[in-house]
Coordinates of C-alpha atoms in Angstrom, one line a residue:
Chain F
X1 CA -40.1 -33.3 28.8
X2 CA -36.5 -34.1 27.7
X3 CA -37.1 -33.5 24.0
X4 CA -39.0 -30.3 24.7
X5 CA -35.9 -29.0 26.5
X6 CA -33.9 -29.9 23.4
X7 CA -36.2 -27.9 21.2
X8 CA -35.6 -24.8 23.4
X9 CA -31.8 -25.2 22.9
X10 CA -31.6 -23.1 19.7
X11 CA -33.6 -20.4 21.3
X12 CA -31.4 -20.5 24.4
X13 CA -28.3 -20.2 22.2
X14 CA -29.8 -17.2 20.4
X15 CA -30.7 -15.5 23.7
X16 CA -27.1 -16.1 25.1
X17 CA -25.5 -14.7 21.9
X18 CA -27.9 -11.8 21.7
X19 CA -27.1 -11.0 25.3
X20 CA -23.3 -11.1 24.6
X21 CA -23.5 -8.9 21.5
X22 CA -25.8 -6.5 23.3
X23 CA -23.4 -6.2 26.2
X24 CA -20.5 -5.8 23.8
X25 CA -22.3 -2.9 22.1
X26 CA -23.5 -1.1 25.2
X27 CA -20.6 -1.6 27.6
X28 CA -18.2 0.4 25.4
X29 CA -15.8 -2.6 25.4
X30 CA -13.3 -2.4 22.5
X31 CA -12.6 -5.9 21.3
X32 CA -9.7 -4.7 19.2
X33 CA -7.9 -3.3 22.3
X34 CA -4.6 -5.0 22.9
X35 CA -3.7 -3.3 26.2
X36 CA -0.2 -2.7 27.4
X37 CA 1.9 -4.6 29.8
X38 CA 3.6 -1.3 30.8
X39 CA 0.6 0.0 32.7
X40 CA 0.9 -0.1 36.5
X41 CA 4.6 -1.1 36.2
X42 CA 7.6 1.0 37.3
X43 CA 8.8 3.1 34.3
X44 CA 11.4 1.2 32.3
X45 CA 15.0 2.3 31.9
X46 CA 15.2 5.8 30.4
X47 CA 18.3 7.4 28.9
X48 CA 18.4 9.4 25.7
X49 CA 20.7 12.1 24.2
X50 CA 19.0 15.5 24.1
X51 CA 17.6 16.7 20.9
X52 CA 18.6 20.3 21.8
X53 CA 22.2 21.3 21.2
X54 CA 24.3 21.6 24.3
X55 CA 21.6 20.2 26.7
X56 CA 22.4 17.3 29.1
X57 CA 21.1 13.9 28.2
X58 CA 17.7 12.7 29.5
X59 CA 17.8 10.3 32.4
X60 CA 15.4 8.3 34.6
X61 CA 15.5 11.1 37.2
X62 CA 13.2 13.2 35.0
X63 CA 10.5 10.6 35.6
X64 CA 10.7 10.7 39.4
X65 CA 10.3 14.4 40.3
X66 CA 7.3 13.9 42.6
X67 CA 5.0 15.2 39.9
X68 CA 3.3 13.2 37.2
X69 CA 4.7 13.6 33.7
X70 CA 3.7 12.8 30.2
X71 CA 6.1 11.0 27.9
X72 CA 5.4 11.4 24.2
X73 CA 7.1 9.6 21.3
X74 CA 6.8 11.5 18.0
X75 CA 8.5 12.0 14.7
X76 CA 8.4 14.8 12.1
X77 CA 7.4 12.3 9.4
X78 CA 4.4 11.2 11.3
X79 CA 1.0 12.7 10.3
X80 CA -1.0 11.6 13.4
X81 CA 1.7 13.3 15.5
X82 CA 0.8 16.5 13.7
X83 CA -2.8 15.9 14.6
X84 CA -2.2 15.6 18.3
X85 CA 0.4 18.3 18.5
X86 CA -2.0 21.2 19.3
X87 CA -3.3 19.2 22.3
X88 CA 0.2 18.8 23.7
X89 CA 0.8 22.5 23.3
X90 CA -2.4 23.3 25.1
X91 CA -1.5 20.8 27.9
X92 CA 1.8 22.6 28.5
X93 CA 0.4 26.2 28.2
X94 CA -2.9 25.9 30.0
X95 CA -2.3 23.0 32.4
X96 CA 1.4 23.5 33.0
X97 CA 2.0 19.8 32.4
X98 CA 5.6 18.6 32.2
X99 CA 5.8 16.8 28.8
X100 CA 8.9 14.8 27.8
X101 CA 9.3 14.2 24.1
X102 CA 11.3 11.5 22.3
X103 CA 11.9 11.8 18.6
X104 CA 11.6 8.2 17.3
X105 CA 13.6 7.2 14.2
X106 CA 13.8 10.8 13.2
X107 CA 16.9 12.8 12.0
X108 CA 17.6 15.3 14.8
X109 CA 17.7 18.2 12.4
X110 CA 14.3 17.3 11.0
X111 CA 12.8 16.9 14.4
X112 CA 14.2 20.2 15.5
X113 CA 12.9 22.0 12.4
X114 CA 9.5 20.4 13.0
X115 CA 9.3 21.7 16.6
X116 CA 10.6 25.1 15.6
X117 CA 7.8 25.4 13.0
X118 CA 4.9 24.1 15.1
X119 CA 5.8 25.0 18.6
X120 CA 7.7 23.0 21.2
X121 CA 5.5 21.5 24.0
X122 CA 8.3 19.6 25.6
X123 CA 10.1 20.5 28.8
X124 CA 12.8 18.0 27.8
X125 CA 13.2 16.4 24.4
X126 CA 15.5 13.5 23.5
X127 CA 16.1 11.4 20.5
X128 CA 16.0 7.7 19.9
X129 CA 17.3 7.3 16.4
X130 CA 17.8 3.5 16.4
X131 CA 14.7 2.7 18.4
X132 CA 16.6 0.9 21.2
X133 CA 15.1 3.0 24.1
X134 CA 11.6 2.7 22.6
X135 CA 11.8 -1.1 22.6
X136 CA 12.2 -1.1 26.4
X137 CA 8.9 0.9 26.5
X138 CA 7.0 -1.6 24.3
X139 CA 6.6 1.1 21.7
X140 CA 5.1 -0.1 18.4
X141 CA 5.0 3.2 16.4
X142 CA 4.4 6.9 16.8
X143 CA 2.7 8.7 18.3
X144 CA 2.5 6.9 21.6
X145 CA 2.0 8.6 25.0
X146 CA 2.6 7.4 28.5
X147 CA 1.5 9.0 31.8
X148 CA 4.0 8.4 34.6
X149 CA 2.8 9.2 38.1
X150 CA 4.6 11.0 40.9
X151 CA 6.1 7.7 42.1
X152 CA 7.5 6.8 38.7
X153 CA 4.9 4.2 37.8
X154 CA 3.4 4.1 34.3
X155 CA -0.4 4.7 34.6
X156 CA -1.5 5.2 31.0
X157 CA -0.2 4.0 27.6
X158 CA -1.9 5.3 24.5
X159 CA -1.1 3.5 21.3
X160 CA -2.6 6.2 19.2
X161 CA -2.7 10.0 19.0
X162 CA -4.3 11.4 22.1
X163 CA -7.7 13.0 21.6
X164 CA -9.8 15.6 23.3
X165 CA -11.7 12.8 24.9
X166 CA -8.6 11.2 26.3
X167 CA -7.6 14.5 27.8
X168 CA -10.9 15.0 29.5
X169 CA -11.7 11.5 30.6
X170 CA -8.3 10.0 31.6
X171 CA -5.3 12.2 31.3
X172 CA -6.4 15.4 33.2
X173 CA -8.1 13.6 36.1
X174 CA -5.0 11.6 36.7
X175 CA -2.7 14.6 36.4
X176 CA -4.8 16.6 38.8
X177 CA -5.0 13.8 41.3
X178 CA -1.2 13.5 41.2
X179 CA -0.6 17.1 42.1
Chain L
X1 CA -7.6 1.6 25.7
X2 CA -8.0 2.0 22.0
X3 CA -6.6 -0.3 19.4
X4 CA -3.2 0.6 18.2
X5 CA -2.9 3.0 15.4
X6 CA -0.2 1.5 13.3
X7 CA 2.2 4.0 12.0
X8 CA 5.7 3.1 11.2
X9 CA 7.8 3.5 8.1
X10 CA 8.0 0.2 6.3
X11 CA 10.5 -0.9 3.8
X12 CA 10.0 -2.5 0.4
X13 CA 7.8 -5.5 0.7
X14 CA 8.6 -7.2 -2.5
X15 CA 10.7 -7.0 -5.6
X16 CA 9.3 -7.5 -9.1
X17 CA 11.5 -7.9 -12.1
X18 CA 11.4 -4.8 -14.3
X19 CA 10.1 -5.4 -17.8
X20 CA 12.4 -4.0 -20.5
X21 CA 10.5 -1.9 -23.0
X22 CA 11.6 -3.7 -26.2
X23 CA 8.1 -3.5 -27.9
X24 CA 6.6 -6.5 -29.6
X25 CA 9.6 -7.1 -31.9
X26 CA 11.4 -9.3 -29.5
X27 CA 8.7 -11.9 -29.1
X28 CA 10.8 -14.3 -27.2
X29 CA 12.0 -11.7 -24.9
X30 CA 8.5 -10.5 -24.1
X31 CA 7.4 -14.1 -23.4
X32 CA 10.4 -14.5 -21.1
X33 CA 9.6 -11.3 -19.3
X34 CA 6.0 -12.4 -18.9
X35 CA 7.1 -15.8 -17.5
X36 CA 9.4 -13.9 -15.1
X37 CA 6.4 -11.9 -13.9
X38 CA 4.6 -15.1 -13.1
X39 CA 7.2 -16.0 -10.6
X40 CA 6.4 -14.6 -7.2
X41 CA 9.6 -13.4 -5.6
X42 CA 9.6 -13.9 -1.9
X43 CA 10.4 -10.8 0.1
X44 CA 13.3 -11.4 2.5
X45 CA 12.7 -9.3 5.5
X46 CA 15.9 -10.2 7.4
X47 CA 18.6 -7.9 6.1
X48 CA 22.1 -9.2 5.7
X49 CA 23.4 -6.6 8.0
X50 CA 21.2 -8.0 10.8
X51 CA 22.5 -11.5 10.6
X52 CA 24.9 -12.9 13.1
X53 CA 28.3 -14.5 12.1
X54 CA 27.7 -17.6 14.2
X55 CA 25.4 -19.8 12.1
X56 CA 24.1 -21.7 15.1
X57 CA 23.2 -18.5 16.9
X58 CA 21.7 -17.1 13.7
X59 CA 19.6 -20.3 13.3
X60 CA 18.3 -19.9 16.8
X61 CA 17.5 -16.2 16.1
X62 CA 15.5 -17.2 13.0
X63 CA 13.5 -19.8 14.9
X64 CA 12.7 -17.3 17.7
X65 CA 11.8 -14.6 15.2
X66 CA 9.2 -16.9 13.6
X67 CA 7.5 -17.2 16.9
X68 CA 7.3 -13.5 17.6
X69 CA 4.6 -11.2 16.2
X70 CA 5.4 -8.0 14.5
X71 CA 3.3 -5.7 16.7
X72 CA 2.3 -3.4 13.9
X73 CA 1.3 -6.1 11.3
X74 CA -1.7 -8.3 11.0
X75 CA -0.5 -11.8 11.9
X76 CA 3.0 -11.6 10.6
X77 CA 6.1 -12.7 12.4
X78 CA 9.0 -10.4 12.8
X79 CA 11.0 -12.8 10.6
X80 CA 8.6 -12.0 7.7
X81 CA 8.0 -8.3 8.3
X82 CA 9.7 -5.4 6.7
X83 CA 8.3 -2.9 9.3
X84 CA 10.7 -0.7 11.3
X85 CA 9.7 -2.1 14.6
X86 CA 10.2 -5.7 13.4
X87 CA 13.7 -4.8 12.4
X88 CA 14.4 -3.4 15.8
X89 CA 13.0 -6.5 17.4
X90 CA 15.1 -8.8 15.2
X91 CA 18.2 -6.8 16.2
X92 CA 17.2 -7.1 19.9
X93 CA 16.6 -10.8 19.6
X94 CA 20.2 -11.2 18.2
X95 CA 21.6 -8.9 20.9
X96 CA 20.0 -11.0 23.6
X97 CA 21.3 -14.2 22.1
X98 CA 24.8 -12.8 21.7
X99 CA 24.7 -11.8 25.4
X100 CA 24.0 -15.4 26.3
X101 CA 20.3 -15.5 26.8
X102 CA 18.4 -18.8 26.4
X103 CA 15.6 -19.0 23.8
X104 CA 13.1 -18.8 26.7
X105 CA 14.9 -15.8 28.0
X106 CA 14.6 -13.9 24.7
X107 CA 10.9 -14.7 24.5
X108 CA 10.5 -13.5 28.1
X109 CA 12.4 -10.3 27.2
X110 CA 9.8 -9.6 24.5
X111 CA 6.8 -10.5 26.5
X112 CA 8.0 -8.1 29.3
X113 CA 7.8 -5.3 26.7
X114 CA 4.9 -6.2 24.4
X115 CA 2.9 -8.7 26.5
X116 CA 1.6 -12.1 25.4
X117 CA 0.4 -10.3 22.2
X118 CA 3.9 -10.6 20.9
X119 CA 3.7 -14.4 20.9
X120 CA 2.2 -15.9 17.8
X121 CA 1.2 -19.0 19.8
X122 CA -0.8 -17.8 22.8
X123 CA 0.3 -19.3 26.1
X124 CA -1.9 -21.8 28.0
X125 CA -3.2 -20.0 31.1
X126 CA -6.5 -19.2 32.8
X127 CA -7.1 -16.2 30.6
X128 CA -6.8 -18.3 27.4
X129 CA -8.7 -21.5 28.6
X130 CA -11.7 -20.7 26.4
X131 CA -9.4 -20.2 23.4
X132 CA -7.5 -23.5 23.8
X133 CA -10.3 -25.7 25.1
X134 CA -13.5 -24.1 23.6
X135 CA -13.3 -25.8 20.2
X136 CA -12.4 -29.3 21.4
X137 CA -15.1 -29.0 24.1
X138 CA -17.8 -28.1 21.5
X139 CA -16.6 -31.0 19.3
X140 CA -16.8 -33.4 22.3
X141 CA -20.3 -32.2 23.3
X142 CA -21.6 -32.4 19.7
X143 CA -20.0 -35.9 19.4
X144 CA -21.7 -37.0 22.6
X145 CA -25.1 -35.7 21.4
X146 CA -24.8 -37.4 18.1
X147 CA -23.8 -40.7 19.8
X148 CA -26.8 -40.5 22.1
X149 CA -29.2 -39.7 19.3
X150 CA -27.9 -42.6 17.2
X151 CA -28.2 -45.0 20.1
X152 CA -31.8 -44.0 20.8
X153 CA -32.7 -44.6 17.2
X154 CA -31.2 -48.1 17.3
X155 CA -33.4 -49.1 20.3
X156 CA -36.6 -49.0 18.2
X157 CA -37.7 -52.6 18.0
X158 CA -38.2 -54.5 14.8
X159 CA -41.9 -55.1 13.8
X160 CA -43.3 -58.3 15.1
X161 CA -43.5 -61.1 12.4
X162 CA -46.8 -61.7 10.7
X163 CA -49.2 -64.2 12.2
X164 CA -50.5 -67.1 10.1
X165 CA -53.9 -65.4 9.6
X166 CA -52.2 -62.2 8.4
X167 CA -50.0 -64.1 6.0
X168 CA -53.1 -65.9 4.5
X169 CA -54.8 -62.5 3.9
X170 CA -51.7 -61.1 2.2
X171 CA -51.6 -64.0 -0.2
X172 CA -55.3 -63.4 -1.1
X173 CA -54.7 -59.6 -1.7
X174 CA -51.6 -60.2 -3.8
X175 CA -53.4 -62.8 -6.0
X176 CA -56.3 -60.3 -6.5
X177 CA -53.9 -57.6 -7.6
X178 CA -52.6 -59.8 -10.4
X179 CA -56.0 -60.1 -12.0
X180 CA -56.7 -56.4 -12.2
X181 CA -57.3 -54.9 -15.7
X182 CA -54.4 -53.2 -17.4
X183 CA -56.1 -49.7 -17.5
X184 CA -55.7 -49.5 -13.7
X185 CA -51.9 -49.8 -13.8
X186 CA -51.0 -46.2 -13.7
X187 CA -52.2 -42.6 -14.3
X188 CA -50.0 -42.1 -17.4
X189 CA -51.8 -44.7 -19.4
X190 CA -55.3 -43.4 -18.6
X191 CA -54.2 -39.8 -19.3
X192 CA -52.9 -40.7 -22.7
X193 CA -56.1 -42.5 -23.7
X194 CA -58.1 -39.5 -22.5
X195 CA -56.1 -37.2 -24.9
X196 CA -56.5 -39.6 -27.8
X197 CA -60.2 -39.5 -27.4
X198 CA -60.4 -35.8 -28.1

């Protein structure tokens, strides 16, 4: 009896592993996801000089307007930023979303030229040349996008260019719920 | 959430000595240059401009930096990495230390921004129990199983000694074997004789 159970052990191990791998495949879990500690926390401190000449500096008040906002870190030297740029433009034009941009480690004149050439989706745009502001946001590179809800709480943090799917499945539902 | 898409400008990761184009005429020089190429030059990520004047504080910064993960690199500490974010984090570590933070305080500052992921040594807490205790547990279980199996084998009793009657029979059998003819000793002998016959 006892030894027969022992013989079943390899089979049992196989079944458990197969079950785990099957679940991993089917549940849509991303084992490489790191997550973000920013999500569901009040937005970190926020202050940046404006990228636009003669405009006032950006402050935390912009994140607490009673309306959800998107915060997007970008740079003119960043190719994936170029890829997500049309989506940001569409969000502004079709959905009327307030998007705040921060040029990360980007010379202001280069960031300005980039926006002038491709279109400017940002209601406000600041610059973080030395990366100090971005560190408070747990930024690891560009592009990264945060959704801050009406109460000033971070709800989403994308560590990658946003995609059509992100828009449809997470960003737009949250934005519409917040209005 | 998706995995991070790492994008950040990174500085030079290493310096190789440049070989001078002297042709094959200067044999010694060529050999010297080749020998130089064999030496792997370590890339120093910490730039002189980042370092603190106070050596004690700088030493603490280096120790902390070795414990913090560069968030855009694969398993590299910010002390080793030439990535932009690693540079920013090194500067932030030194700023916190200069402001009077304890080592623990600096670590907490980074964890508050980048999560436990930023620690190269994962903390011991409910979420990481399997990580910390999984391997020792498997080792213990396997050890216990091996121990039990070994003990069970030892329990098998030694065969009972022969009786007087059996010993007598054995003597008879052994003495008969001695008298057997040589041909019956093994198959090789008989095989060879069969071939010789042909």
